[in-house]
PDB file of C-alpha atoms in Angstrom:
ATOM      1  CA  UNK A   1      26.317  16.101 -75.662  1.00 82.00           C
ATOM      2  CA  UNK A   2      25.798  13.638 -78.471  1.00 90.00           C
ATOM      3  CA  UNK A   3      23.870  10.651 -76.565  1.00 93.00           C
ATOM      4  CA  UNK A   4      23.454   8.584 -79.150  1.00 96.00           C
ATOM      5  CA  UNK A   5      27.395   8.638 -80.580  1.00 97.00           C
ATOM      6  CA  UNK A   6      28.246   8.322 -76.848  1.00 97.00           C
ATOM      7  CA  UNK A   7      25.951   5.130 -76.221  1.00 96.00           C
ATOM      8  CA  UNK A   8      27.261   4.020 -79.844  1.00 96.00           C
ATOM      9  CA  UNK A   9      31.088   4.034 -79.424  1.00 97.00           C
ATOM     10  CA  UNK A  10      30.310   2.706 -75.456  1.00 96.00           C
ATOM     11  CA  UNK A  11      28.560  -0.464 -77.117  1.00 95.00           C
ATOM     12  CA  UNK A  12      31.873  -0.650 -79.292  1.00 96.00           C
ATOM     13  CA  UNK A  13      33.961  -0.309 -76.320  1.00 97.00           C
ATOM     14  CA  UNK A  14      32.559  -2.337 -73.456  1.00 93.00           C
ATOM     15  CA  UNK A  15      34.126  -5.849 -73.451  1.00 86.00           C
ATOM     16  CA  UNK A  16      33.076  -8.460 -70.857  1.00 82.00           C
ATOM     17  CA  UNK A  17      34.238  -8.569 -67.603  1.00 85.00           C
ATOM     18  CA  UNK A  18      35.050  -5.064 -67.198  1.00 83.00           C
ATOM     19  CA  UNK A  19      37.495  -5.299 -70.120  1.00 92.00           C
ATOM     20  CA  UNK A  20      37.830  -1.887 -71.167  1.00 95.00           C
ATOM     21  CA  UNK A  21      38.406   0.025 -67.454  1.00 94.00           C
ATOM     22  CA  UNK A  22      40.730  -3.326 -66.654  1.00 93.00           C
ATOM     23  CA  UNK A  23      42.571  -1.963 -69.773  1.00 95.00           C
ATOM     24  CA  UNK A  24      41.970   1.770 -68.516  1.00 96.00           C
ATOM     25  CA  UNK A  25      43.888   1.133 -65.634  1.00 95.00           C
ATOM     26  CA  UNK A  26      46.622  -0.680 -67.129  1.00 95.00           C
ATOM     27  CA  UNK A  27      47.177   2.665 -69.166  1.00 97.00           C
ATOM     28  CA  UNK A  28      46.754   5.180 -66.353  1.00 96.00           C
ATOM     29  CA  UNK A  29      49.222   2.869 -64.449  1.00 96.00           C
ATOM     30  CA  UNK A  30      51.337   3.300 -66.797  1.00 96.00           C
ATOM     31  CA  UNK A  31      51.315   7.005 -68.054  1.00 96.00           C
ATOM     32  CA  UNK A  32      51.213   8.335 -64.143  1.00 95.00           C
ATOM     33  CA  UNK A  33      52.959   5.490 -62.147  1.00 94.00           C
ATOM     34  CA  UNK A  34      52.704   8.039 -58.955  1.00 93.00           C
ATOM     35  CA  UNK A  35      48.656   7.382 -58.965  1.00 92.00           C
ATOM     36  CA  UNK A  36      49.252   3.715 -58.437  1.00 92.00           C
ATOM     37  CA  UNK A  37      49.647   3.864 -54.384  1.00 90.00           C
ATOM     38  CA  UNK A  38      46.109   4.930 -54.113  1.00 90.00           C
ATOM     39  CA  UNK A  39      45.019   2.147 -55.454  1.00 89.00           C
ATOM     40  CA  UNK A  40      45.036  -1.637 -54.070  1.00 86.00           C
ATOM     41  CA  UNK A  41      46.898  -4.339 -55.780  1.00 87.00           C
ATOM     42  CA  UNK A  42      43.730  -5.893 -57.305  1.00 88.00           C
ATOM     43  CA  UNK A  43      41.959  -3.097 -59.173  1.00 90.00           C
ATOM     44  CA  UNK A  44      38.943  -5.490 -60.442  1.00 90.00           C
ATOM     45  CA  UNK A  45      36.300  -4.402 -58.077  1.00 90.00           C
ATOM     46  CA  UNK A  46      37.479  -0.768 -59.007  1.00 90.00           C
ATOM     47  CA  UNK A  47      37.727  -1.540 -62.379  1.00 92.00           C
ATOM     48  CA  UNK A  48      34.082  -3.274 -62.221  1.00 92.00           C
ATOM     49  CA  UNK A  49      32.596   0.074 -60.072  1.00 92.00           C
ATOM     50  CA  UNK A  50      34.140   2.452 -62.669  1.00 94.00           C
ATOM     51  CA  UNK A  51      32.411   0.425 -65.755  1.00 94.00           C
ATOM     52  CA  UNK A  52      29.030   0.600 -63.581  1.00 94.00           C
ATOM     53  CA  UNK A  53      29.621   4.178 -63.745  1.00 94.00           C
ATOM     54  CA  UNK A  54      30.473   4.633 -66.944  1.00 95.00           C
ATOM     55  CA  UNK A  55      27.179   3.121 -67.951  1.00 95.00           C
ATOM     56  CA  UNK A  56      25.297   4.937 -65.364  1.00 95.00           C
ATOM     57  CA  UNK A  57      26.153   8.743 -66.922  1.00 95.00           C
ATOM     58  CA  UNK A  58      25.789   7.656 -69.989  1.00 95.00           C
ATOM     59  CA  UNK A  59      22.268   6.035 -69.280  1.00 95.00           C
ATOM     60  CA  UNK A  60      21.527   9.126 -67.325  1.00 96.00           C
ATOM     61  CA  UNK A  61      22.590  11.601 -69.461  1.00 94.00           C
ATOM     62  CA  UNK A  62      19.346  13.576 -70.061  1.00 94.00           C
ATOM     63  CA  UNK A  63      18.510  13.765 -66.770  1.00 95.00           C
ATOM     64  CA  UNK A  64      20.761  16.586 -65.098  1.00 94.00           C
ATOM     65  CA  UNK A  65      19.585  16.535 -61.152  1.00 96.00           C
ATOM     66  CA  UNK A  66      20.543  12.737 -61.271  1.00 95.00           C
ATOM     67  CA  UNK A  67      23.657  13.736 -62.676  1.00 95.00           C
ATOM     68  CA  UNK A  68      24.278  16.568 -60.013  1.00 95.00           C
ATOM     69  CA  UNK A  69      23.417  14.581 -57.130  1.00 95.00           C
ATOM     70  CA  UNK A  70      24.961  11.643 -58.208  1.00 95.00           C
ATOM     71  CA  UNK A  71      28.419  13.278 -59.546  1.00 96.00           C
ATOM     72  CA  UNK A  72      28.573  15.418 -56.566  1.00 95.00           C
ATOM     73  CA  UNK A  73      28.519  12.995 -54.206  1.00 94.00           C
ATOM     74  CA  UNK A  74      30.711  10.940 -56.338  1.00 94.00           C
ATOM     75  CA  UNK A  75      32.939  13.858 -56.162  1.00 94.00           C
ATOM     76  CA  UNK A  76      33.289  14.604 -52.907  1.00 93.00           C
ATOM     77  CA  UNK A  77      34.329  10.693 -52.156  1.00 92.00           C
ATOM     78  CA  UNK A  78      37.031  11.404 -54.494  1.00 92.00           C
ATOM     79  CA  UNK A  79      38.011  14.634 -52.870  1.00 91.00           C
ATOM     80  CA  UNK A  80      38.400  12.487 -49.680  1.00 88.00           C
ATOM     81  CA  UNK A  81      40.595  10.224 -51.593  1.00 87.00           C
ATOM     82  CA  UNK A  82      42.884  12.691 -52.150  1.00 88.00           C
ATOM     83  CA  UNK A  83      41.687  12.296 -55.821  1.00 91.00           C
ATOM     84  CA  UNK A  84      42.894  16.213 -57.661  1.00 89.00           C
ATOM     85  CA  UNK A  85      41.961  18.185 -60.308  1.00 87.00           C
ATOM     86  CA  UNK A  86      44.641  17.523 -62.532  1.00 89.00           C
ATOM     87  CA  UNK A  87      44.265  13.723 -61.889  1.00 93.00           C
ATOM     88  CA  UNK A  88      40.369  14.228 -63.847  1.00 94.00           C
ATOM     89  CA  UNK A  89      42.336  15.352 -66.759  1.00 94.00           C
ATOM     90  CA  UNK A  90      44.631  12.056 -67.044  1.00 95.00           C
ATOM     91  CA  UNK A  91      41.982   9.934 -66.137  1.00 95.00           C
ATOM     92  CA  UNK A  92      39.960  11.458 -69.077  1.00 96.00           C
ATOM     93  CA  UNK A  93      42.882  11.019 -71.204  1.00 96.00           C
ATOM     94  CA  UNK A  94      43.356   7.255 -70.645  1.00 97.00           C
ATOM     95  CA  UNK A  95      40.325   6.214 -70.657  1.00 97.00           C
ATOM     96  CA  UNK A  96      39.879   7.776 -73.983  1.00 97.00           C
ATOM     97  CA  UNK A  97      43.375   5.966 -74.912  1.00 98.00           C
ATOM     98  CA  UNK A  98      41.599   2.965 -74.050  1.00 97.00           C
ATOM     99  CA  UNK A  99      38.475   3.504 -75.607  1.00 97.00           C
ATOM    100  CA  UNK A 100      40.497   3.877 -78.877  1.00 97.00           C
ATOM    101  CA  UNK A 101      43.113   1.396 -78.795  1.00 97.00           C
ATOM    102  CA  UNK A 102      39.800  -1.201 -77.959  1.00 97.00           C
ATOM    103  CA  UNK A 103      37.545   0.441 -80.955  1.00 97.00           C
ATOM    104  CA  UNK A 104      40.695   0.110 -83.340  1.00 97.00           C
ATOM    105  CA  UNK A 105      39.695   1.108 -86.706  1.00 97.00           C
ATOM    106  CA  UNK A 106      36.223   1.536 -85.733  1.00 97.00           C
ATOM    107  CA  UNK A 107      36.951   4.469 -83.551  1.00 98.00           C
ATOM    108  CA  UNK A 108      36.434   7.499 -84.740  1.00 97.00           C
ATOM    109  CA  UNK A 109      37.866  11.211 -84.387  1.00 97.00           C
ATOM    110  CA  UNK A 110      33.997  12.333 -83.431  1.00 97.00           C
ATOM    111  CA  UNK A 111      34.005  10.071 -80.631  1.00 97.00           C
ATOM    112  CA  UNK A 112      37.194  11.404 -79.372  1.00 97.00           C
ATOM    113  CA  UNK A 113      35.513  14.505 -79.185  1.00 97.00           C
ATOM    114  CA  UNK A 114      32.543  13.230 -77.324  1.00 97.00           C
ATOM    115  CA  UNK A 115      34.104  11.264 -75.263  1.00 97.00           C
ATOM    116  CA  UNK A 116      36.670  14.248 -74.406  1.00 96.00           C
ATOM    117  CA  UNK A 117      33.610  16.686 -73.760  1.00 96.00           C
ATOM    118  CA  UNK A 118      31.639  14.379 -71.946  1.00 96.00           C
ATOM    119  CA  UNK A 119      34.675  13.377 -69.285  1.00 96.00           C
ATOM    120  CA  UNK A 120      35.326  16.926 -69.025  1.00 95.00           C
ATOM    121  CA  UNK A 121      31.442  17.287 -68.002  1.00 95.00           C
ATOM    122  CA  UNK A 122      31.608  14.535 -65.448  1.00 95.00           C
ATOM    123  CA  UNK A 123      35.020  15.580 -64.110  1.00 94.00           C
ATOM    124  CA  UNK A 124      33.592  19.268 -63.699  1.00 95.00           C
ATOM    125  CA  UNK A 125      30.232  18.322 -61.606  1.00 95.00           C
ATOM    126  CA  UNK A 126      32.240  15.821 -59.900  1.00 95.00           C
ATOM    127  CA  UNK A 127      34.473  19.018 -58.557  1.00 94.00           C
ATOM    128  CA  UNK A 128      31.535  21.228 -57.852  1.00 94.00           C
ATOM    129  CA  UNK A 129      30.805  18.227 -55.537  1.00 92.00           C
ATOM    130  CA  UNK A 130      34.321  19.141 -53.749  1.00 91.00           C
ATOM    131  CA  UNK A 131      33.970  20.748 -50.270  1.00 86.00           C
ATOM    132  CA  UNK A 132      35.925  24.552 -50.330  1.00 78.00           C
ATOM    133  CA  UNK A 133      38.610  23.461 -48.741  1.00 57.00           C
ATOM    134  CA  UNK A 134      39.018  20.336 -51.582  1.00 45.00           C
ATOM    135  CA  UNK A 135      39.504  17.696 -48.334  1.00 48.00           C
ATOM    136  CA  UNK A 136      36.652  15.820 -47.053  1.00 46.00           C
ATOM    137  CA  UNK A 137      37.509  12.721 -44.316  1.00 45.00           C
ATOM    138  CA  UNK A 138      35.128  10.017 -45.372  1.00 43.00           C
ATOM    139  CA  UNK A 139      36.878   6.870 -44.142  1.00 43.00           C
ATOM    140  CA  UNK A 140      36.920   6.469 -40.642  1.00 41.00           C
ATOM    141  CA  UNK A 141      40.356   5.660 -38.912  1.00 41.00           C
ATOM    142  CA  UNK A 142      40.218   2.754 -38.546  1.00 44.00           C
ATOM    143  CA  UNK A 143      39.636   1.324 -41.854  1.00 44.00           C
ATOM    144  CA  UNK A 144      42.308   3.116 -43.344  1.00 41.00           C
ATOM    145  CA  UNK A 145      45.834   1.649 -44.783  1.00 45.00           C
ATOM    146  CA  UNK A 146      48.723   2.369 -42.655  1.00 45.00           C
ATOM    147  CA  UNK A 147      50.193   5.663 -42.947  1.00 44.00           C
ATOM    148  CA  UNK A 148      47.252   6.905 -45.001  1.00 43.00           C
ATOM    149  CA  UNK A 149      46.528  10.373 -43.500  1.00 40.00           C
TER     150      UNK A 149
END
């Protein structure tokens, strides 16, 4: 992975306050309305945990047990979520929307690419993290929304 075009086009990107996952959401919300019930009403702190991530691969990206142990755990969370895999693939494919539509003419096809290989990266040591059976229970009973399973 190109590092230095991913740190680049992330500096481009990054707006205060969370800007560019606020706007990530917005477009995921929109593309697959069905994802919005897993989500709260006010997606800020989400928004504000995903952009801490976000920074946190990309910061971390030459050092591949922190990104194992790290994405793996991150991964099975998600599993326990009920997050799938073919949810990786639109989340990959909004955030790169937004990444774009913020970068406007700045944006380039190369960072597309990078951006497209490194979410596919993250999204595929994030499933390794996935217990065989793809379900982990990781929010006890009682703190979970009505009807949740």
């Amino acid at each position: 992975m190109d590092k230095q075009l991913l740190e680049r086009s992330l500096a481009l990107v990054d707006l205060p306050d969370s800007g560019l996952t606020v706007r990530f959401y917005e477009i995921l919300f929109d593309r697959y309305p069905t994802v919005r019930a897993m989500f709260g009403r006010d997606t800020s702190v989400q928004a504000a945990m995903l952009r801490s991530a976000v920074v946190s691969v990309v910061k971390h990206l030459d050092d591949a047990e922190w990104l194992t142990t790290t994405l793996h755990a991150l991964g099975r969370r998600h599993a326990g979520l009920g997050v799938t895999r073919p949810m990786y693939t639109a989340v990959a494919e909004c955030m790169i929307a937004a990444m774009s539509e913020i970068g406007g003419d700045s944006w380039t096809p190369a960072m597309t690419l990078a951006w497209d290989r490194a979410l596919g990266a993250v999204a595929t040591i994030m499933l390794d993290g996935y217990p065989d059976d793809g379900v982990v229970d990781i929010m006890p009973a009682d703190r979970r929304k009505p009807g949740a399973a």
